[in-house]
Each structure stands twice: as C-alpha cells, then as structure tokens.
Amino acid sequence: MRKNLIAGNWKMNATHLEAIQMVQKLSYRLDHNDYQRVDVVVCPPFTALRSAQTVIETDHLPIGLGAQNVYWEQKGAYTGEIAPDMLAKLSVSYVIVGHSERRELFGETDEDVNRKVKAVLDAGMTPILCVGETEAEREDGVTEAKVGGQVRAGLAGVTSDQIAGMVVAYEPIWAIGTGRTASDDDAGAMATYIRNTIADIAGEAAEETRILYGGSMNPGNVAGLMAKRDIDGGLVGGASLDPDTFASVIRYWV
Ligand code: 13P
C-alpha cells in the first residue's frame, strides 16, 4: 500500500522567520488523523531549512522536511552549491530533483538530474524526481516520449529497491503557476504511463514508487486528482505558501 504524500514546494519564497510561522500555522491546522492518511512535507529554501527543522523537532511535528535542490559532489571547490550530507545532517529527508524550473532556467540536463538522484539516495534521503512536458511537446504529441525519456534517464543505474522508495512527480510545465491544471483523466493517464515505464525498468518495485501530480494543484481540484489510481499525492507550489490553503489541500477528502 502506498501512503499518500503531499509536499509543498515553496520555491524562492519565505525568509527563515516566515518559515517558522508557516510551519507552526500549518501544524495548528492538521491533526493526527491527517498525518495518518498523508505524509506531509514542506520544502523551504535552503536558508530556511534549519529554522523549519527546529520547529518540527521542538514541537515533535510529524512533518517531513524537503530541500528543493542539491549538488552531487560531497565537498570541494563548488562555490554556491550544497552537498547531500549537509542536507541529511539537517534532518532533510526529501530532495526535489530536476524541477522544470531548474532544467529550464538553470540548464540542468538529464545527466545532472541522474547524478543528483543517486547522490540523494547515497546520502539516505528520498529523491522527488520531477518530469513533465512543455505545452508545445503536448501539442506535438510527444508527451509520453518526453516524460518516459526523463524517467529512464533520471533512474539510470538506480536499483529496483531504491526505486521502490522513491517519489516521481509528474508536473506538466504548462500547468505550473498558470492556474491551468491537467484534467483528472490526463494526469491520471500520465501517472499510469510513468508507473508502467518504471515497471519496465524495475519490475514490481514500480507498485511501491509514489507518483505525485504537480501544476496548479489547489483545494478545488485536489480530490479529483487524488481519486486516480496511480496518483499518490501532490507537489504543490503556490497553494502551499498559505498554511490555510495548504492544509485544505492536505485534507483533500474533507
Ligand atoms: P504551482 O502549484 O504553483 O503550479 O507549482 C507547481 C510546482 O512547480 C511544484 O513543484
């Protein structure tokens, strides 16, 4: 049985002080039953990880901590980069890897993404591997080729056991930050396609991999998306910045 997972990707938002308030407010709105049904994760910017972790630890909150990026080397002359172990030592358990904004704006290649996936796993954390097509690719009918290629490249050299514990987020680029969500059927079909692709690589382990949808997920559309067999949760951007709204997404069945 795959447990649902809803992760907030705060992107480049929130100072460390704001992060403290956001995590506290979120925790006031969630109860034991919510955490039983959903693994709740917040992914603040690097500079806010330590403060978020302190709140989570001090208040014994069952909220997971995620980072938005990582570098694959362990240490050395890589000015501005952050090593996997630096995150692991901060109790970070998830790392978003290969978000489309990193691929598009910062030139991350499939090879870079694969190195990061392996480095995150080596450090004992869980990668959230992001994949998704542009609007032009969807119109050209190459959505599956693009997404399938990203999944295969991202998972190259990763063992089936590791893949079982991983998270893959399907985020159609045209749906990110636009208010245009993929239809439940389209998103569900792509999640199934991704699981089938993973099964090609890793066999039965694919049944354990959690697949998320991301792209303008909000309290109004989350329930329909979550009803799809192969969608196990969400990677939420804008709607994760307001604790009330994010709590409503997490409590999607209410
Ligand atoms: P929005 O929810 O703001 O569309 O962002 C989705 C996303 O990119 C999450 O990683």
CSV table of C-alpha atoms and ligand atoms in Angstrom, one decimal:
chain,number,residue,atom,x,y,z
A,1,MET,CA,0.0,0.0,0.0
A,2,ARG,CA,1.4,3.4,-1.0
A,3,LYS,CA,0.8,6.1,1.6
A,4,ASN,CA,-0.3,9.4,0.1
A,5,LEU,CA,2.3,12.2,0.1
A,6,ILE,CA,1.6,15.9,-0.2
A,7,ALA,CA,4.7,18.1,-0.5
A,8,GLY,CA,4.8,21.9,-0.5
A,9,ASN,CA,7.4,23.3,-2.8
A,10,TRP,CA,7.8,26.9,-1.5
A,11,LYS,CA,10.3,27.7,-4.4
A,12,MET,CA,12.1,31.0,-3.7
A,13,ASN,CA,9.6,32.2,-1.1
A,14,ALA,CA,9.9,32.7,2.7
A,15,THR,CA,12.7,34.1,4.9
A,16,HIS,CA,13.7,31.9,7.8
A,17,LEU,CA,11.4,33.9,10.1
A,18,GLU,CA,8.4,33.5,7.8
A,19,ALA,CA,9.2,29.8,7.5
A,20,ILE,CA,8.9,29.3,11.3
A,21,GLN,CA,5.4,30.9,11.2
A,22,MET,CA,4.3,28.9,8.1
A,23,VAL,CA,5.3,25.6,9.7
A,24,GLN,CA,3.6,26.4,13.0
A,25,LYS,CA,0.4,27.6,11.4
A,26,LEU,CA,0.3,24.6,9.2
A,27,SER,CA,0.7,22.3,12.2
A,28,TYR,CA,-2.2,24.0,14.0
A,29,ARG,CA,-4.5,23.1,11.2
A,30,LEU,CA,-3.6,19.4,11.0
A,31,ASP,CA,-4.3,16.6,13.4
A,32,HIS,CA,-3.3,13.0,14.0
A,33,ASN,CA,-5.8,11.7,11.5
A,34,ASP,CA,-4.5,13.9,8.7
A,35,TYR,CA,-0.9,12.6,9.3
A,36,GLN,CA,-2.2,9.0,9.3
A,37,ARG,CA,-3.6,9.5,5.9
A,38,VAL,CA,-1.0,11.7,4.3
A,39,ASP,CA,2.7,12.1,4.6
A,40,VAL,CA,3.1,15.9,4.9
A,41,VAL,CA,6.3,17.5,3.6
A,42,VAL,CA,7.5,21.1,3.3
A,43,CYS,CA,10.3,22.2,1.1
A,44,PRO,CA,11.5,25.6,2.1
A,45,PRO,CA,14.5,27.4,0.5
A,46,PHE,CA,18.0,26.3,1.8
A,47,THR,CA,18.2,29.3,4.1
A,48,ALA,CA,15.0,28.4,5.9
A,49,LEU,CA,15.7,24.7,6.4
A,50,ARG,CA,17.4,25.0,9.7
A,51,SER,CA,14.5,27.1,11.2
A,52,ALA,CA,11.9,24.8,9.8
A,53,GLN,CA,13.7,21.8,11.2
A,54,THR,CA,14.0,23.4,14.7
A,55,VAL,CA,10.2,24.0,14.8
A,56,ILE,CA,9.5,20.4,13.6
A,57,GLU,CA,11.9,18.9,16.2
A,58,THR,CA,10.9,21.1,19.1
A,59,ASP,CA,7.2,20.7,18.6
A,60,HIS,CA,7.6,17.0,17.6
A,61,LEU,CA,5.6,17.6,14.4
A,62,PRO,CA,5.2,14.6,12.1
A,63,ILE,CA,6.0,16.9,9.1
A,64,GLY,CA,8.8,15.8,6.7
A,65,LEU,CA,11.4,18.3,5.6
A,66,GLY,CA,12.5,18.6,2.0
A,67,ALA,CA,15.0,20.6,0.0
A,68,GLN,CA,14.5,22.0,-3.4
A,69,ASN,CA,17.9,21.1,-5.0
A,70,VAL,CA,21.3,19.6,-4.2
A,71,TYR,CA,24.7,19.1,-5.8
A,72,TRP,CA,26.0,15.6,-6.4
A,73,GLU,CA,29.6,16.1,-5.1
A,74,GLN,CA,30.3,15.6,-1.4
A,75,LYS,CA,32.6,18.6,-0.8
A,76,GLY,CA,35.1,20.8,-2.5
A,77,ALA,CA,35.5,23.8,-4.7
A,78,TYR,CA,31.9,24.2,-5.9
A,79,THR,CA,31.1,27.8,-4.9
A,80,GLY,CA,27.4,28.2,-4.1
A,81,GLU,CA,26.5,24.5,-4.1
A,82,ILE,CA,25.1,22.4,-1.3
A,83,ALA,CA,26.2,18.8,-0.7
A,84,PRO,CA,23.8,15.9,0.1
A,85,ASP,CA,25.2,15.2,3.5
A,86,MET,CA,24.8,18.9,4.5
A,87,LEU,CA,21.0,18.3,4.0
A,88,ALA,CA,20.9,14.9,5.6
A,89,LYS,CA,22.5,16.3,8.7
A,90,LEU,CA,19.7,18.9,8.9
A,91,SER,CA,17.1,16.1,9.1
A,92,VAL,CA,16.1,16.7,5.5
A,93,SER,CA,14.5,13.5,4.2
A,94,TYR,CA,13.3,14.5,0.7
A,95,VAL,CA,15.1,16.4,-2.0
A,96,ILE,CA,13.3,17.7,-5.1
A,97,VAL,CA,15.5,16.9,-8.1
A,98,GLY,CA,15.1,18.0,-11.7
A,99,HIS,CA,12.3,20.5,-11.2
A,100,SER,CA,11.4,22.0,-14.6
A,101,GLU,CA,12.4,25.5,-13.3
A,102,ARG,CA,15.9,24.1,-12.7
A,103,ARG,CA,16.0,22.4,-16.0
A,104,GLU,CA,14.7,25.4,-18.0
A,105,LEU,CA,16.3,28.3,-16.1
A,106,PHE,CA,19.5,26.8,-14.8
A,107,GLY,CA,20.3,24.4,-17.6
A,108,GLU,CA,20.1,21.1,-15.7
A,109,THR,CA,20.4,18.1,-18.0
A,110,ASP,CA,19.0,14.6,-17.6
A,111,GLU,CA,22.6,13.5,-16.7
A,112,ASP,CA,22.8,16.1,-14.0
A,113,VAL,CA,19.4,15.0,-12.7
A,114,ASN,CA,20.5,11.4,-12.6
A,115,ARG,CA,23.7,12.3,-10.7
A,116,LYS,CA,21.6,14.2,-8.2
A,117,VAL,CA,19.1,11.3,-7.8
A,118,LYS,CA,22.0,8.9,-7.0
A,119,ALA,CA,23.7,11.4,-4.6
A,120,VAL,CA,20.5,11.9,-2.7
A,121,LEU,CA,19.9,8.1,-2.4
A,122,ASP,CA,23.6,7.6,-1.3
A,123,ALA,CA,23.0,10.1,1.5
A,124,GLY,CA,20.0,8.2,2.7
A,125,MET,CA,17.4,10.7,1.6
A,126,THR,CA,14.4,10.3,-0.8
A,127,PRO,CA,14.6,12.0,-4.2
A,128,ILE,CA,11.4,13.6,-5.6
A,129,LEU,CA,12.3,13.3,-9.3
A,130,CYS,CA,10.3,15.8,-11.4
A,131,VAL,CA,9.3,15.2,-15.0
A,132,GLY,CA,6.9,16.9,-17.4
A,133,GLU,CA,6.3,18.1,-20.9
A,134,THR,CA,6.0,21.6,-22.3
A,135,GLU,CA,2.8,22.9,-24.0
A,136,ALA,CA,4.5,22.6,-27.4
A,137,GLU,CA,5.5,19.0,-26.7
A,138,ARG,CA,1.9,18.1,-25.7
A,139,GLU,CA,0.6,19.7,-28.9
A,140,ASP,CA,3.2,17.8,-30.9
A,141,GLY,CA,2.0,14.5,-29.4
A,142,VAL,CA,5.4,13.7,-27.8
A,143,THR,CA,4.3,13.9,-24.2
A,144,GLU,CA,4.9,10.3,-23.4
A,145,ALA,CA,8.3,10.2,-25.3
A,146,LYS,CA,9.5,13.3,-23.3
A,147,VAL,CA,8.3,12.1,-19.9
A,148,GLY,CA,9.3,8.5,-20.5
A,149,GLY,CA,12.8,9.6,-21.5
A,150,GLN,CA,13.1,11.8,-18.4
A,151,VAL,CA,12.1,8.9,-16.2
A,152,ARG,CA,14.5,6.5,-17.8
A,153,ALA,CA,17.4,9.0,-17.7
A,154,GLY,CA,16.7,10.0,-14.1
A,155,LEU,CA,16.6,6.4,-12.9
A,156,ALA,CA,19.6,5.1,-14.8
A,157,GLY,CA,21.8,3.0,-12.6
A,158,VAL,CA,19.4,3.1,-9.7
A,159,THR,CA,18.4,-0.2,-8.1
A,160,SER,CA,14.9,-1.6,-8.0
A,161,ASP,CA,14.9,-1.4,-4.2
A,162,GLN,CA,15.9,2.2,-4.4
A,163,ILE,CA,13.3,3.0,-7.0
A,164,ALA,CA,10.6,1.4,-4.8
A,165,GLY,CA,11.3,4.0,-2.1
A,166,MET,CA,11.5,7.0,-4.5
A,167,VAL,CA,8.9,9.6,-5.4
A,168,VAL,CA,8.3,10.8,-9.0
A,169,ALA,CA,6.4,14.0,-9.6
A,170,TYR,CA,4.6,14.5,-12.9
A,171,GLU,CA,4.5,18.2,-13.5
A,172,PRO,CA,3.3,19.3,-16.9
A,173,ILE,CA,5.2,22.6,-17.4
A,174,TRP,CA,2.2,24.4,-18.9
A,175,ALA,CA,0.2,23.7,-15.7
A,176,ILE,CA,2.9,25.2,-13.3
A,177,GLY,CA,1.9,28.5,-11.8
A,178,THR,CA,-0.6,29.1,-14.6
A,179,GLY,CA,-3.9,28.1,-12.8
A,180,ARG,CA,-4.4,25.6,-15.7
A,181,THR,CA,-4.5,22.1,-14.1
A,182,ALA,CA,-4.2,19.0,-16.2
A,183,SER,CA,-7.6,17.2,-16.3
A,184,ASP,CA,-8.0,14.4,-13.9
A,185,ASP,CA,-8.0,11.9,-16.7
A,186,ASP,CA,-4.9,13.3,-18.4
A,187,ALA,CA,-3.0,13.5,-15.2
A,188,GLY,CA,-4.1,10.0,-14.2
A,189,ALA,CA,-3.2,8.6,-17.5
A,190,MET,CA,0.3,10.1,-17.3
A,191,ALA,CA,0.8,8.8,-13.8
A,192,THR,CA,-0.1,5.3,-15.1
A,193,TYR,CA,2.2,5.7,-18.0
A,194,ILE,CA,5.0,6.7,-15.6
A,195,ARG,CA,4.3,3.7,-13.4
A,196,ASN,CA,4.4,1.4,-16.5
A,197,THR,CA,7.7,2.9,-17.5
A,198,ILE,CA,9.1,2.4,-14.1
A,199,ALA,CA,7.9,-1.2,-14.2
A,200,ASP,CA,9.9,-1.7,-17.4
A,201,ILE,CA,13.0,-0.7,-15.5
A,202,ALA,CA,12.3,-2.0,-12.0
A,203,GLY,CA,9.5,-4.6,-12.3
A,204,GLU,CA,7.3,-5.0,-9.3
A,205,ALA,CA,9.1,-2.2,-7.4
A,206,ALA,CA,7.1,0.2,-9.5
A,207,GLU,CA,4.0,-0.6,-7.4
A,208,GLU,CA,5.7,0.9,-4.4
A,209,THR,CA,7.0,4.1,-6.0
A,210,ARG,CA,4.9,7.1,-5.2
A,211,ILE,CA,3.8,9.2,-8.1
A,212,LEU,CA,2.7,12.8,-7.5
A,213,TYR,CA,0.9,15.3,-9.6
A,214,GLY,CA,2.1,18.9,-9.7
A,215,GLY,CA,0.8,22.0,-11.5
A,216,SER,CA,-1.7,24.4,-10.1
A,217,MET,CA,-3.0,21.9,-7.6
A,218,ASN,CA,-5.4,23.6,-5.1
A,219,PRO,CA,-8.2,22.8,-2.7
A,220,GLY,CA,-10.7,22.8,-5.5
A,221,ASN,CA,-9.0,20.2,-7.8
A,222,VAL,CA,-7.1,18.0,-5.4
A,223,ALA,CA,-9.8,15.5,-4.7
A,224,GLY,CA,-10.4,14.6,-8.3
A,225,LEU,CA,-6.7,14.2,-9.0
A,226,MET,CA,-6.2,12.1,-5.8
A,227,ALA,CA,-9.0,9.7,-7.0
A,228,LYS,CA,-6.9,8.5,-9.8
A,229,ARG,CA,-5.4,5.0,-9.1
A,230,ASP,CA,-1.8,6.0,-9.9
A,231,ILE,CA,-1.7,9.4,-8.4
A,232,ASP,CA,-0.4,9.1,-4.8
A,233,GLY,CA,-0.2,12.8,-3.9
A,234,GLY,CA,0.8,16.2,-5.0
A,235,LEU,CA,3.8,18.6,-5.3
A,236,VAL,CA,2.1,21.9,-4.6
A,237,GLY,CA,3.7,25.3,-5.4
A,238,GLY,CA,1.6,28.4,-5.0
A,239,ALA,CA,-1.1,26.8,-2.9
A,240,SER,CA,1.5,25.6,-0.3
A,241,LEU,CA,2.5,29.2,0.7
A,242,ASP,CA,-0.6,29.9,2.7
A,243,PRO,CA,-1.0,27.5,5.6
A,244,ASP,CA,-4.8,27.5,5.5
A,245,THR,CA,-4.9,26.7,1.8
A,246,PHE,CA,-2.2,24.1,2.0
A,247,ALA,CA,-4.0,22.4,4.9
A,248,SER,CA,-7.1,22.3,2.7
A,249,VAL,CA,-5.1,20.6,0.0
A,250,ILE,CA,-3.7,18.1,2.5
A,251,ARG,CA,-7.2,17.4,3.9
A,252,TYR,CA,-8.5,16.7,0.4
A,253,TRP,CA,-11.2,14.3,1.5
A,254,VAL,CA,-12.9,16.8,3.8
B,1,13P,P1,2.2,25.5,-8.7
B,1,13P,O1,1.4,24.7,-7.8
B,1,13P,O2,2.4,26.9,-8.3
B,1,13P,O3,1.6,25.5,-10.1
B,1,13P,O4,3.6,24.9,-8.8
B,1,13P,C1,3.8,23.5,-9.1
B,1,13P,C2,5.2,23.2,-8.9
B,1,13P,O5,6.0,23.5,-9.7
B,1,13P,C3,5.5,22.4,-7.7
B,1,13P,O6,6.8,21.9,-7.8
